[in-house]
Structures are given as C-alpha cells and as structure tokens.
Amino acid sequence: MHFEEIYEVSTPDVVAEDFGGEIVVLNLSNGRYFSLLGVSADIWRDLVAGHKPYSLVDCAAAVRAPLGEAVVALIASMVEEGLIRPLADSASRSMPSEAASAAVALRAGEDVPPMESFDDMAELILADPIHDVEEDIGWPVKREPAPTA
C-alpha cells in the first residue's frame, strides 16, 4: 500500500452511499457490501476527498499508537477488497487544506471500528440485470436475445 498517494473509489465496480453517518460500500463485481461507522466512515470520506493515508495514520498514532495501527489495517482492507485504488493522476491533485474529519474524531479519542463485510446478498446483486448498463450513457439497456438457428 502506498501511503503517499491519493486514493479514489474503484468505480465503476464500486459504489458508496452515506446513510445518515453509516457509509455502505457495494462491490458490484463480487456482490459483497461493507459497512463503515464512526471514525471508519470519516476515514472513508477523508480518503475519497483527497487526504493521503499517511496524514490520517500520523494523526491517529499521535493520539495512541494502536489507533495508528487500526487506521493502517482499515485502509489496507479497503485496498485489499478493491474498494479504493490509487488515483491515476494524483500528482496534479493537491491535498485538501481543511482538517480531515477523521483526524478531529481521533483527537477526541474515538476508536476505529473495523469495516464489516457481508455477502448474504451476493447472488442477488450479481444476478440483478440493472447493473448491465451501457457504459457511454450509464443507463440499463435491455440486451437483445441471442439469435436462434
């Protein structure tokens, strides 16, 4: 994992939504979904907003060393699950100037809850034809049946 890089959501295979403080991340390529709460949700928001992982890890480690380790583990699991990836052109994007929301929560002494993963709906998600979209228009397209001989 590269802590100096800027990360982005691994679109189009991954989508995320904020449901009143809980970030739910869905990997459409394997049907698994993930729940991020509290500081973990803040870390997600900060990463996709352009904060580099090292700044979040440094902030957490300054509060308590185990917090830094927990942030490293969380970000590593996001990368391992294919939810985020290094931004291709991160050299042209500058780091946000505002303080990271996770940093504020970590300074307040909150712990880093683990990312929960679920695969109970994987078959349904993978079978859902709404995910068969036409890439240039981003809308579901009914596929023509294969010609019969």
Short mmCIF file of N, CA, C and O in Angstrom, two decimals:
data_model
loop_
_atom_site.label_atom_id
_atom_site.label_comp_id
_atom_site.label_asym_id
_atom_site.label_seq_id
_atom_site.Cartn_x
_atom_site.Cartn_y
_atom_site.Cartn_z
N MET A 1 0.84 -1.17 0.00
CA MET A 1 0.00 0.00 0.00
C MET A 1 0.89 1.23 0.00
O MET A 1 1.92 1.27 0.66
N HIS A 2 0.46 2.24 -0.72
CA HIS A 2 1.23 3.47 -0.86
C HIS A 2 0.55 4.57 -0.05
O HIS A 2 -0.49 5.08 -0.43
N PHE A 3 1.18 4.96 1.05
CA PHE A 3 0.58 5.94 1.95
C PHE A 3 0.76 7.37 1.48
O PHE A 3 0.16 8.28 2.03
N GLU A 4 1.58 7.58 0.46
CA GLU A 4 1.82 8.93 -0.06
C GLU A 4 0.87 9.28 -1.20
O GLU A 4 0.87 10.42 -1.66
N GLU A 5 0.09 8.32 -1.65
CA GLU A 5 -0.77 8.55 -2.80
C GLU A 5 -2.16 9.01 -2.38
O GLU A 5 -2.58 8.83 -1.24
N ILE A 6 -2.86 9.57 -3.33
CA ILE A 6 -4.26 9.93 -3.14
C ILE A 6 -5.09 8.78 -3.69
O ILE A 6 -4.77 8.20 -4.73
N TYR A 7 -6.15 8.43 -2.97
CA TYR A 7 -6.99 7.30 -3.36
C TYR A 7 -8.35 7.78 -3.85
O TYR A 7 -8.80 8.87 -3.51
N GLU A 8 -8.99 6.93 -4.65
CA GLU A 8 -10.33 7.20 -5.16
C GLU A 8 -11.15 5.93 -5.06
O GLU A 8 -10.61 4.83 -4.93
N VAL A 9 -12.47 6.07 -5.18
CA VAL A 9 -13.36 4.91 -5.21
C VAL A 9 -13.10 4.14 -6.50
O VAL A 9 -12.91 4.73 -7.56
N SER A 10 -13.08 2.83 -6.41
CA SER A 10 -12.80 1.97 -7.56
C SER A 10 -14.02 1.83 -8.47
O SER A 10 -14.56 0.74 -8.65
N THR A 11 -14.44 2.96 -9.04
CA THR A 11 -15.57 2.93 -9.96
C THR A 11 -15.15 2.28 -11.28
O THR A 11 -13.97 2.28 -11.58
N PRO A 12 -16.01 1.72 -12.05
CA PRO A 12 -17.46 1.62 -11.89
C PRO A 12 -17.90 0.41 -11.08
O PRO A 12 -19.09 0.24 -10.84
N ASP A 13 -16.96 -0.42 -10.62
CA ASP A 13 -17.33 -1.64 -9.90
C ASP A 13 -17.73 -1.40 -8.45
O ASP A 13 -18.29 -2.29 -7.82
N VAL A 14 -17.41 -0.23 -7.92
CA VAL A 14 -17.69 0.06 -6.52
C VAL A 14 -18.51 1.34 -6.41
O VAL A 14 -18.19 2.34 -7.06
N VAL A 15 -19.56 1.28 -5.62
CA VAL A 15 -20.39 2.45 -5.34
C VAL A 15 -20.53 2.57 -3.82
O VAL A 15 -20.48 1.58 -3.10
N ALA A 16 -20.70 3.81 -3.36
CA ALA A 16 -20.83 4.04 -1.92
C ALA A 16 -21.91 5.08 -1.68
O ALA A 16 -22.13 5.97 -2.51
N GLU A 17 -22.55 4.96 -0.54
CA GLU A 17 -23.60 5.90 -0.16
C GLU A 17 -23.53 6.14 1.34
O GLU A 17 -23.25 5.22 2.11
N ASP A 18 -23.80 7.36 1.73
CA ASP A 18 -23.84 7.74 3.14
C ASP A 18 -25.29 7.69 3.61
O ASP A 18 -26.13 8.42 3.10
N PHE A 19 -25.57 6.81 4.55
CA PHE A 19 -26.91 6.66 5.11
C PHE A 19 -26.91 7.18 6.54
O PHE A 19 -26.81 6.42 7.49
N GLY A 20 -26.97 8.50 6.67
CA GLY A 20 -27.04 9.10 7.99
C GLY A 20 -25.84 8.80 8.87
O GLY A 20 -26.01 8.51 10.05
N GLY A 21 -24.66 8.84 8.31
CA GLY A 21 -23.45 8.61 9.08
C GLY A 21 -22.82 7.25 8.84
O GLY A 21 -21.64 7.05 9.11
N GLU A 22 -23.59 6.28 8.36
CA GLU A 22 -23.03 4.98 8.00
C GLU A 22 -22.74 5.00 6.50
O GLU A 22 -23.61 5.31 5.70
N ILE A 23 -21.51 4.67 6.15
CA ILE A 23 -21.14 4.54 4.75
C ILE A 23 -21.33 3.08 4.37
O ILE A 23 -20.78 2.18 5.02
N VAL A 24 -22.14 2.84 3.34
CA VAL A 24 -22.32 1.49 2.81
C VAL A 24 -21.64 1.48 1.44
O VAL A 24 -21.93 2.31 0.59
N VAL A 25 -20.72 0.55 1.29
CA VAL A 25 -19.94 0.43 0.06
C VAL A 25 -20.28 -0.92 -0.57
O VAL A 25 -20.24 -1.95 0.10
N LEU A 26 -20.63 -0.89 -1.85
CA LEU A 26 -21.04 -2.10 -2.56
C LEU A 26 -20.05 -2.37 -3.69
O LEU A 26 -19.79 -1.50 -4.52
N ASN A 27 -19.51 -3.58 -3.69
CA ASN A 27 -18.64 -4.01 -4.77
C ASN A 27 -19.51 -4.81 -5.74
O ASN A 27 -19.90 -5.95 -5.45
N LEU A 28 -19.84 -4.20 -6.86
CA LEU A 28 -20.74 -4.82 -7.83
C LEU A 28 -20.11 -6.02 -8.54
O LEU A 28 -20.83 -6.86 -9.08
N SER A 29 -18.79 -6.10 -8.54
CA SER A 29 -18.14 -7.21 -9.25
C SER A 29 -18.21 -8.52 -8.49
O SER A 29 -18.13 -9.59 -9.10
N ASN A 30 -18.37 -8.47 -7.15
CA ASN A 30 -18.48 -9.72 -6.40
C ASN A 30 -19.71 -9.78 -5.50
O ASN A 30 -19.94 -10.78 -4.82
N GLY A 31 -20.50 -8.70 -5.45
CA GLY A 31 -21.74 -8.70 -4.68
C GLY A 31 -21.58 -8.47 -3.19
O GLY A 31 -22.55 -8.49 -2.45
N ARG A 32 -20.36 -8.25 -2.73
CA ARG A 32 -20.13 -8.01 -1.29
C ARG A 32 -20.40 -6.54 -0.97
O ARG A 32 -20.14 -5.67 -1.79
N TYR A 33 -20.92 -6.30 0.22
CA TYR A 33 -21.10 -4.92 0.66
C TYR A 33 -20.50 -4.75 2.04
O TYR A 33 -20.30 -5.72 2.78
N PHE A 34 -20.19 -3.52 2.37
CA PHE A 34 -19.41 -3.20 3.55
C PHE A 34 -20.07 -2.05 4.30
O PHE A 34 -20.66 -1.16 3.70
N SER A 35 -19.93 -2.08 5.62
CA SER A 35 -20.47 -1.03 6.47
C SER A 35 -19.32 -0.36 7.21
O SER A 35 -18.48 -1.03 7.81
N LEU A 36 -19.31 0.97 7.13
CA LEU A 36 -18.31 1.77 7.85
C LEU A 36 -19.05 2.72 8.78
O LEU A 36 -19.91 3.48 8.33
N LEU A 37 -18.71 2.68 10.06
CA LEU A 37 -19.36 3.51 11.06
C LEU A 37 -18.33 4.38 11.79
O LEU A 37 -17.16 4.03 11.87
N GLY A 38 -18.80 5.48 12.35
CA GLY A 38 -17.95 6.32 13.20
C GLY A 38 -16.71 6.82 12.50
O GLY A 38 -16.76 7.34 11.38
N VAL A 39 -15.58 6.65 13.16
CA VAL A 39 -14.30 7.11 12.62
C VAL A 39 -13.97 6.40 11.31
O VAL A 39 -13.39 6.99 10.40
N SER A 40 -14.38 5.15 11.19
CA SER A 40 -14.12 4.41 9.94
C SER A 40 -14.82 5.08 8.76
O SER A 40 -14.26 5.18 7.67
N ALA A 41 -16.04 5.55 8.98
CA ALA A 41 -16.76 6.29 7.93
C ALA A 41 -16.05 7.61 7.64
O ALA A 41 -15.94 8.02 6.48
N ASP A 42 -15.56 8.27 8.69
CA ASP A 42 -14.80 9.52 8.49
C ASP A 42 -13.54 9.27 7.67
O ASP A 42 -13.19 10.07 6.80
N ILE A 43 -12.87 8.17 7.94
CA ILE A 43 -11.64 7.84 7.20
C ILE A 43 -11.98 7.63 5.72
O ILE A 43 -11.27 8.11 4.83
N TRP A 44 -13.08 6.92 5.43
CA TRP A 44 -13.52 6.74 4.04
C TRP A 44 -13.73 8.10 3.37
O TRP A 44 -13.22 8.36 2.29
N ARG A 45 -14.51 8.95 4.03
CA ARG A 45 -14.81 10.27 3.47
C ARG A 45 -13.53 11.06 3.22
O ARG A 45 -13.39 11.71 2.18
N ASP A 46 -12.61 11.00 4.16
CA ASP A 46 -11.36 11.75 4.02
C ASP A 46 -10.51 11.21 2.87
O ASP A 46 -9.93 11.98 2.10
N LEU A 47 -10.44 9.89 2.75
CA LEU A 47 -9.65 9.30 1.66
C LEU A 47 -10.20 9.70 0.30
O LEU A 47 -9.44 10.11 -0.58
N VAL A 48 -11.50 9.57 0.12
CA VAL A 48 -12.07 9.88 -1.20
C VAL A 48 -12.13 11.39 -1.45
O VAL A 48 -12.31 11.81 -2.59
N ALA A 49 -11.95 12.20 -0.39
CA ALA A 49 -11.89 13.65 -0.56
C ALA A 49 -10.48 14.11 -0.93
O ALA A 49 -10.27 15.27 -1.26
N GLY A 50 -9.51 13.18 -0.88
CA GLY A 50 -8.16 13.52 -1.31
C GLY A 50 -7.11 13.56 -0.22
O GLY A 50 -5.94 13.88 -0.49
N HIS A 51 -7.47 13.22 1.01
CA HIS A 51 -6.46 13.17 2.08
C HIS A 51 -5.60 11.93 1.88
O HIS A 51 -6.12 10.84 1.60
N LYS A 52 -4.31 12.09 2.06
CA LYS A 52 -3.40 10.95 1.90
C LYS A 52 -3.43 10.09 3.17
O LYS A 52 -3.55 10.61 4.28
N PRO A 53 -3.31 8.77 3.00
CA PRO A 53 -3.37 7.88 4.16
C PRO A 53 -2.36 8.23 5.26
O PRO A 53 -2.68 8.14 6.43
N TYR A 54 -1.15 8.65 4.89
CA TYR A 54 -0.15 8.92 5.92
C TYR A 54 -0.62 10.00 6.88
O TYR A 54 -0.31 9.95 8.08
N SER A 55 -1.37 11.00 6.40
CA SER A 55 -1.82 12.07 7.29
C SER A 55 -2.81 11.55 8.32
O SER A 55 -2.80 11.96 9.48
N LEU A 56 -3.67 10.61 7.91
CA LEU A 56 -4.63 10.02 8.84
C LEU A 56 -3.95 9.09 9.82
O LEU A 56 -4.27 9.09 11.01
N VAL A 57 -2.99 8.32 9.34
CA VAL A 57 -2.25 7.40 10.21
C VAL A 57 -1.43 8.20 11.22
O VAL A 57 -1.42 7.87 12.42
N ASP A 58 -0.75 9.24 10.77
CA ASP A 58 0.06 10.06 11.68
C ASP A 58 -0.79 10.68 12.78
O ASP A 58 -0.40 10.70 13.95
N CYS A 59 -1.95 11.18 12.41
CA CYS A 59 -2.85 11.80 13.38
C CYS A 59 -3.30 10.77 14.41
O CYS A 59 -3.31 11.04 15.61
N ALA A 60 -3.67 9.59 13.95
CA ALA A 60 -4.14 8.54 14.85
C ALA A 60 -3.03 8.08 15.78
O ALA A 60 -3.22 7.92 16.99
N ALA A 61 -1.83 7.88 15.23
CA ALA A 61 -0.69 7.42 16.03
C ALA A 61 -0.29 8.45 17.08
O ALA A 61 0.21 8.09 18.15
N ALA A 62 -0.50 9.75 16.78
CA ALA A 62 -0.17 10.80 17.74
C ALA A 62 -1.10 10.74 18.96
O ALA A 62 -0.70 11.14 20.05
N VAL A 63 -2.31 10.24 18.76
CA VAL A 63 -3.25 10.09 19.87
C VAL A 63 -2.88 8.87 20.70
O VAL A 63 -2.68 8.94 21.90
N ARG A 64 -2.79 7.72 20.02
CA ARG A 64 -2.39 6.44 20.64
C ARG A 64 -1.84 5.56 19.53
O ARG A 64 -2.45 5.44 18.47
N ALA A 65 -0.71 4.93 19.76
CA ALA A 65 -0.09 4.07 18.75
C ALA A 65 -1.04 3.01 18.20
O ALA A 65 -1.09 2.79 16.98
N PRO A 66 -1.83 2.35 19.03
CA PRO A 66 -2.76 1.34 18.49
C PRO A 66 -3.79 1.93 17.51
O PRO A 66 -4.24 1.24 16.60
N LEU A 67 -4.14 3.21 17.70
CA LEU A 67 -5.07 3.84 16.75
C LEU A 67 -4.42 3.94 15.37
O LEU A 67 -5.07 3.73 14.36
N GLY A 68 -3.15 4.29 15.32
CA GLY A 68 -2.44 4.35 14.04
C GLY A 68 -2.44 3.00 13.35
O GLY A 68 -2.67 2.90 12.15
N GLU A 69 -2.21 1.95 14.13
CA GLU A 69 -2.22 0.60 13.57
C GLU A 69 -3.61 0.23 13.06
O GLU A 69 -3.74 -0.43 12.02
N ALA A 70 -4.64 0.65 13.78
CA ALA A 70 -6.01 0.35 13.35
C ALA A 70 -6.35 1.07 12.05
O ALA A 70 -7.03 0.52 11.18
N VAL A 71 -5.86 2.31 11.89
CA VAL A 71 -6.11 3.06 10.64
C VAL A 71 -5.38 2.38 9.49
O VAL A 71 -5.93 2.23 8.39
N VAL A 72 -4.14 1.94 9.71
CA VAL A 72 -3.40 1.22 8.67
C VAL A 72 -4.16 -0.03 8.26
O VAL A 72 -4.34 -0.30 7.06
N ALA A 73 -4.64 -0.80 9.24
CA ALA A 73 -5.38 -2.03 8.93
C ALA A 73 -6.66 -1.74 8.16
O ALA A 73 -6.99 -2.46 7.21
N LEU A 74 -7.37 -0.69 8.56
CA LEU A 74 -8.62 -0.35 7.87
C LEU A 74 -8.37 0.03 6.41
O LEU A 74 -9.03 -0.48 5.51
N ILE A 75 -7.41 0.91 6.19
CA ILE A 75 -7.12 1.35 4.82
C ILE A 75 -6.61 0.18 3.99
O ILE A 75 -7.01 0.01 2.83
N ALA A 76 -5.78 -0.66 4.58
CA ALA A 76 -5.27 -1.84 3.86
C ALA A 76 -6.42 -2.76 3.46
O ALA A 76 -6.42 -3.30 2.34
N SER A 77 -7.41 -2.93 4.33
CA SER A 77 -8.54 -3.80 3.98
C SER A 77 -9.40 -3.19 2.88
O SER A 77 -9.92 -3.90 2.03
N MET A 78 -9.52 -1.86 2.86
CA MET A 78 -10.25 -1.19 1.77
C MET A 78 -9.55 -1.44 0.44
O MET A 78 -10.21 -1.71 -0.57
N VAL A 79 -8.23 -1.35 0.44
CA VAL A 79 -7.47 -1.58 -0.79
C VAL A 79 -7.56 -3.06 -1.18
O VAL A 79 -7.81 -3.40 -2.34
N GLU A 80 -7.37 -3.94 -0.21
CA GLU A 80 -7.41 -5.38 -0.47
C GLU A 80 -8.76 -5.83 -1.04
O GLU A 80 -8.82 -6.70 -1.92
N GLU A 81 -9.83 -5.24 -0.56
CA GLU A 81 -11.17 -5.58 -1.04
C GLU A 81 -11.48 -4.91 -2.38
O GLU A 81 -12.55 -5.14 -2.95
N GLY A 82 -10.58 -4.07 -2.87
CA GLY A 82 -10.78 -3.41 -4.16
C GLY A 82 -11.75 -2.25 -4.11
O GLY A 82 -12.27 -1.84 -5.15
N LEU A 83 -11.98 -1.70 -2.92
CA LEU A 83 -12.94 -0.61 -2.78
C LEU A 83 -12.35 0.75 -3.17
O LEU A 83 -13.07 1.61 -3.66
N ILE A 84 -11.06 0.92 -2.92
CA ILE A 84 -10.36 2.14 -3.31
C ILE A 84 -9.09 1.75 -4.06
O ILE A 84 -8.60 0.63 -3.93
N ARG A 85 -8.61 2.70 -4.84
CA ARG A 85 -7.38 2.48 -5.61
C ARG A 85 -6.64 3.81 -5.69
O ARG A 85 -7.25 4.88 -5.57
N PRO A 86 -5.33 3.74 -5.94
CA PRO A 86 -4.58 4.99 -6.10
C PRO A 86 -5.12 5.77 -7.30
O PRO A 86 -5.45 5.19 -8.34
N LEU A 87 -5.24 7.06 -7.14
CA LEU A 87 -5.70 7.93 -8.20
C LEU A 87 -4.63 7.96 -9.29
O LEU A 87 -3.45 8.17 -9.00
N ALA A 88 -5.03 7.73 -10.53
CA ALA A 88 -4.08 7.64 -11.64
C ALA A 88 -3.25 8.91 -11.80
O ALA A 88 -2.06 8.86 -12.04
N ASP A 89 -3.88 10.05 -11.67
CA ASP A 89 -3.19 11.31 -11.89
C ASP A 89 -3.12 12.12 -10.59
O ASP A 89 -3.51 13.27 -10.54
N SER A 90 -2.63 11.48 -9.53
CA SER A 90 -2.64 12.13 -8.23
C SER A 90 -1.63 13.28 -8.13
O SER A 90 -1.77 14.14 -7.27
N ALA A 91 -0.65 13.31 -9.01
CA ALA A 91 0.34 14.39 -8.97
C ALA A 91 -0.29 15.74 -9.25
O ALA A 91 0.14 16.76 -8.73
N SER A 92 -1.36 15.76 -10.07
CA SER A 92 -1.99 17.02 -10.42
C SER A 92 -3.04 17.47 -9.40
O SER A 92 -3.54 18.57 -9.48
N ARG A 93 -3.35 16.61 -8.44
CA ARG A 93 -4.37 16.95 -7.43
C ARG A 93 -3.69 17.26 -6.11
O ARG A 93 -2.88 16.50 -5.62
N SER A 94 -4.03 18.38 -5.55
CA SER A 94 -3.43 18.75 -4.27
C SER A 94 -4.28 18.23 -3.12
O SER A 94 -5.47 18.02 -3.25
N MET A 95 -3.63 18.08 -1.98
CA MET A 95 -4.30 17.60 -0.79
C MET A 95 -5.22 18.70 -0.26
O MET A 95 -4.87 19.87 -0.27
N PRO A 96 -6.41 18.32 0.20
CA PRO A 96 -7.33 19.33 0.75
C PRO A 96 -6.69 20.11 1.90
O PRO A 96 -5.93 19.56 2.68
N SER A 97 -7.02 21.38 1.99
CA SER A 97 -6.42 22.20 3.02
C SER A 97 -7.14 22.09 4.36
O SER A 97 -6.55 22.33 5.41
N GLU A 98 -8.41 21.71 4.35
CA GLU A 98 -9.15 21.62 5.60
C GLU A 98 -8.73 20.37 6.37
O GLU A 98 -8.25 19.40 5.81
N ALA A 99 -8.93 20.43 7.68
CA ALA A 99 -8.59 19.29 8.53
C ALA A 99 -9.47 18.10 8.18
O ALA A 99 -10.64 18.24 7.85
N ALA A 100 -8.89 16.93 8.25
CA ALA A 100 -9.64 15.71 7.98
C ALA A 100 -10.65 15.47 9.10
O ALA A 100 -10.34 15.66 10.28
N SER A 101 -11.86 15.05 8.75
CA SER A 101 -12.88 14.80 9.77
C SER A 101 -12.48 13.65 10.68
O SER A 101 -12.79 13.66 11.87
N ALA A 102 -11.77 12.65 10.13
CA ALA A 102 -11.31 11.54 10.96
C ALA A 102 -10.29 12.02 11.98
O ALA A 102 -10.27 11.55 13.12
N ALA A 103 -9.46 12.96 11.58
CA ALA A 103 -8.45 13.49 12.49
C ALA A 103 -9.11 14.15 13.69
O ALA A 103 -8.67 13.98 14.84
N VAL A 104 -10.18 14.88 13.46
CA VAL A 104 -10.90 15.53 14.55
C VAL A 104 -11.48 14.49 15.50
O VAL A 104 -11.36 14.60 16.72
N ALA A 105 -12.10 13.45 14.94
CA ALA A 105 -12.68 12.40 15.77
C ALA A 105 -11.61 11.63 16.53
O ALA A 105 -11.80 11.29 17.70
N LEU A 106 -10.48 11.38 15.88
CA LEU A 106 -9.41 10.65 16.55
C LEU A 106 -8.83 11.45 17.71
O LEU A 106 -8.51 10.91 18.75
N ARG A 107 -8.72 12.76 17.52
CA ARG A 107 -8.23 13.60 18.61
C ARG A 107 -9.20 13.59 19.79
O ARG A 107 -8.80 13.79 20.92
N ALA A 108 -10.46 13.36 19.50
CA ALA A 108 -11.46 13.29 20.57
C ALA A 108 -11.41 11.94 21.29
O ALA A 108 -12.13 11.72 22.24
N GLY A 109 -10.56 11.04 20.80
CA GLY A 109 -10.36 9.77 21.49
C GLY A 109 -11.24 8.63 21.04
O GLY A 109 -11.31 7.60 21.71
N GLU A 110 -11.92 8.78 19.92
CA GLU A 110 -12.76 7.68 19.43
C GLU A 110 -11.90 6.55 18.90
O GLU A 110 -10.79 6.76 18.42
N ASP A 111 -12.42 5.35 18.97
CA ASP A 111 -11.73 4.19 18.41
C ASP A 111 -12.10 4.04 16.94
O ASP A 111 -13.06 4.64 16.46
N VAL A 112 -11.34 3.19 16.25
CA VAL A 112 -11.57 2.93 14.83
C VAL A 112 -12.30 1.60 14.71
O VAL A 112 -11.70 0.54 14.85
N PRO A 113 -13.62 1.64 14.48
CA PRO A 113 -14.33 0.37 14.34
C PRO A 113 -13.91 -0.33 13.05
O PRO A 113 -13.62 0.32 12.05
N PRO A 114 -13.87 -1.66 13.08
CA PRO A 114 -13.50 -2.38 11.86
C PRO A 114 -14.57 -2.25 10.78
O PRO A 114 -15.73 -1.97 11.08
N MET A 115 -14.15 -2.46 9.55
CA MET A 115 -15.09 -2.46 8.43
C MET A 115 -15.80 -3.82 8.43
O MET A 115 -15.15 -4.86 8.41
N GLU A 116 -17.11 -3.79 8.49
CA GLU A 116 -17.88 -5.04 8.45
C GLU A 116 -18.16 -5.39 7.00
O GLU A 116 -18.46 -4.50 6.19
N SER A 117 -18.08 -6.67 6.66
CA SER A 117 -18.39 -7.08 5.30
C SER A 117 -19.50 -8.13 5.32
O SER A 117 -19.63 -8.90 6.27
N PHE A 118 -20.29 -8.11 4.26
CA PHE A 118 -21.44 -9.00 4.14
C PHE A 118 -21.48 -9.56 2.72
O PHE A 118 -21.21 -8.85 1.76
N ASP A 119 -21.85 -10.83 2.62
CA ASP A 119 -22.02 -11.41 1.29
C ASP A 119 -23.35 -12.16 1.17
O ASP A 119 -23.57 -12.92 0.24
N ASP A 120 -24.26 -11.88 2.11
CA ASP A 120 -25.53 -12.58 2.13
C ASP A 120 -26.42 -12.27 0.93
O ASP A 120 -27.33 -13.03 0.62
N MET A 121 -26.18 -11.16 0.26
CA MET A 121 -27.00 -10.79 -0.91
C MET A 121 -26.20 -10.88 -2.21
O MET A 121 -26.65 -10.40 -3.24
N ALA A 122 -25.02 -11.49 -2.17
CA ALA A 122 -24.13 -11.51 -3.33
C ALA A 122 -24.81 -12.11 -4.57
O ALA A 122 -24.72 -11.55 -5.66
N GLU A 123 -25.49 -13.24 -4.40
CA GLU A 123 -26.13 -13.88 -5.56
C GLU A 123 -27.18 -12.96 -6.17
O GLU A 123 -27.27 -12.84 -7.40
N LEU A 124 -27.95 -12.32 -5.34
CA LEU A 124 -28.99 -11.40 -5.82
C LEU A 124 -28.38 -10.20 -6.53
O LEU A 124 -28.82 -9.80 -7.61
N ILE A 125 -27.36 -9.62 -5.94
CA ILE A 125 -26.71 -8.45 -6.54
C ILE A 125 -26.07 -8.81 -7.87
O ILE A 125 -26.19 -8.08 -8.86
N LEU A 126 -25.41 -9.96 -7.93
CA LEU A 126 -24.74 -10.37 -9.16
C LEU A 126 -25.74 -10.74 -10.26
O LEU A 126 -25.45 -10.59 -11.44
N ALA A 127 -26.93 -11.19 -9.88
CA ALA A 127 -27.94 -11.58 -10.87
C ALA A 127 -28.81 -10.41 -11.31
O ALA A 127 -29.55 -10.53 -12.27
N ASP A 128 -28.72 -9.28 -10.64
CA ASP A 128 -29.57 -8.13 -10.91
C ASP A 128 -29.20 -7.50 -12.25
O ASP A 128 -28.12 -6.93 -12.40
N PRO A 129 -30.10 -7.53 -13.23
CA PRO A 129 -29.77 -7.01 -14.56
C PRO A 129 -29.66 -5.49 -14.61
O PRO A 129 -29.16 -4.94 -15.57
N ILE A 130 -30.06 -4.79 -13.56
CA ILE A 130 -29.95 -3.33 -13.59
C ILE A 130 -28.48 -2.89 -13.65
O ILE A 130 -28.16 -1.81 -14.07
N HIS A 131 -27.60 -3.80 -13.26
CA HIS A 131 -26.18 -3.46 -13.31
C HIS A 131 -25.58 -3.65 -14.70
O HIS A 131 -24.44 -3.29 -14.93
N ASP A 132 -26.36 -4.19 -15.65
CA ASP A 132 -25.91 -4.29 -17.03
C ASP A 132 -26.22 -2.95 -17.70
O ASP A 132 -27.30 -2.76 -18.23
N VAL A 133 -25.28 -2.04 -17.62
CA VAL A 133 -25.52 -0.70 -18.14
C VAL A 133 -24.68 -0.45 -19.38
O VAL A 133 -23.62 -1.04 -19.56
N GLU A 134 -25.19 0.43 -20.21
CA GLU A 134 -24.45 0.87 -21.38
C GLU A 134 -23.46 1.92 -20.89
O GLU A 134 -23.86 2.94 -20.34
N GLU A 135 -22.17 1.65 -21.03
CA GLU A 135 -21.14 2.48 -20.41
C GLU A 135 -21.19 3.95 -20.83
O GLU A 135 -21.04 4.84 -20.01
N ASP A 136 -21.48 4.23 -22.09
CA ASP A 136 -21.44 5.62 -22.54
C ASP A 136 -22.65 6.43 -22.10
O ASP A 136 -22.60 7.65 -22.04
N ILE A 137 -23.76 5.77 -21.73
CA ILE A 137 -24.92 6.53 -21.28
C ILE A 137 -25.28 6.25 -19.83
O ILE A 137 -26.08 6.97 -19.24
N GLY A 138 -24.68 5.20 -19.22
CA GLY A 138 -24.90 4.91 -17.82
C GLY A 138 -26.31 4.51 -17.45
O GLY A 138 -26.78 4.78 -16.36
N TRP A 139 -27.02 3.88 -18.33
CA TRP A 139 -28.40 3.52 -18.08
C TRP A 139 -28.61 2.06 -18.47
O TRP A 139 -28.03 1.59 -19.45
N PRO A 140 -29.43 1.34 -17.72
CA PRO A 140 -29.67 -0.06 -18.10
C PRO A 140 -30.21 -0.19 -19.52
O PRO A 140 -31.04 0.61 -19.95
N VAL A 141 -29.70 -1.16 -20.21
CA VAL A 141 -30.11 -1.40 -21.58
C VAL A 141 -30.54 -2.86 -21.68
O VAL A 141 -29.82 -3.76 -21.26
N LYS A 142 -31.72 -3.06 -22.23
CA LYS A 142 -32.21 -4.43 -22.43
C LYS A 142 -31.37 -5.08 -23.51
O LYS A 142 -31.20 -4.55 -24.60
N ARG A 143 -30.81 -6.22 -23.18
CA ARG A 143 -29.98 -6.95 -24.13
C ARG A 143 -30.88 -7.73 -25.09
O ARG A 143 -31.87 -8.31 -24.70
N GLU A 144 -30.52 -7.71 -26.36
CA GLU A 144 -31.25 -8.46 -27.37
C GLU A 144 -30.98 -9.94 -27.17
O GLU A 144 -29.85 -10.34 -26.90
N PRO A 145 -32.01 -10.78 -27.29
CA PRO A 145 -31.77 -12.22 -27.15
C PRO A 145 -30.87 -12.72 -28.29
O PRO A 145 -30.88 -12.16 -29.39
N ALA A 146 -30.13 -13.74 -27.97
CA ALA A 146 -29.26 -14.33 -28.98
C ALA A 146 -30.11 -14.92 -30.10
O ALA A 146 -31.18 -15.49 -29.86
N PRO A 147 -29.67 -14.74 -31.34
CA PRO A 147 -30.45 -15.30 -32.46
C PRO A 147 -30.54 -16.83 -32.38
O PRO A 147 -29.59 -17.47 -31.99
N THR A 148 -31.69 -17.33 -32.73
CA THR A 148 -31.87 -18.78 -32.73
C THR A 148 -31.68 -19.30 -34.14
O THR A 148 -32.02 -18.64 -35.11
N ALA A 149 -31.16 -20.48 -34.22
CA ALA A 149 -30.88 -21.06 -35.54
C ALA A 149 -32.05 -21.76 -36.13
O ALA A 149 -33.03 -22.09 -35.60
#
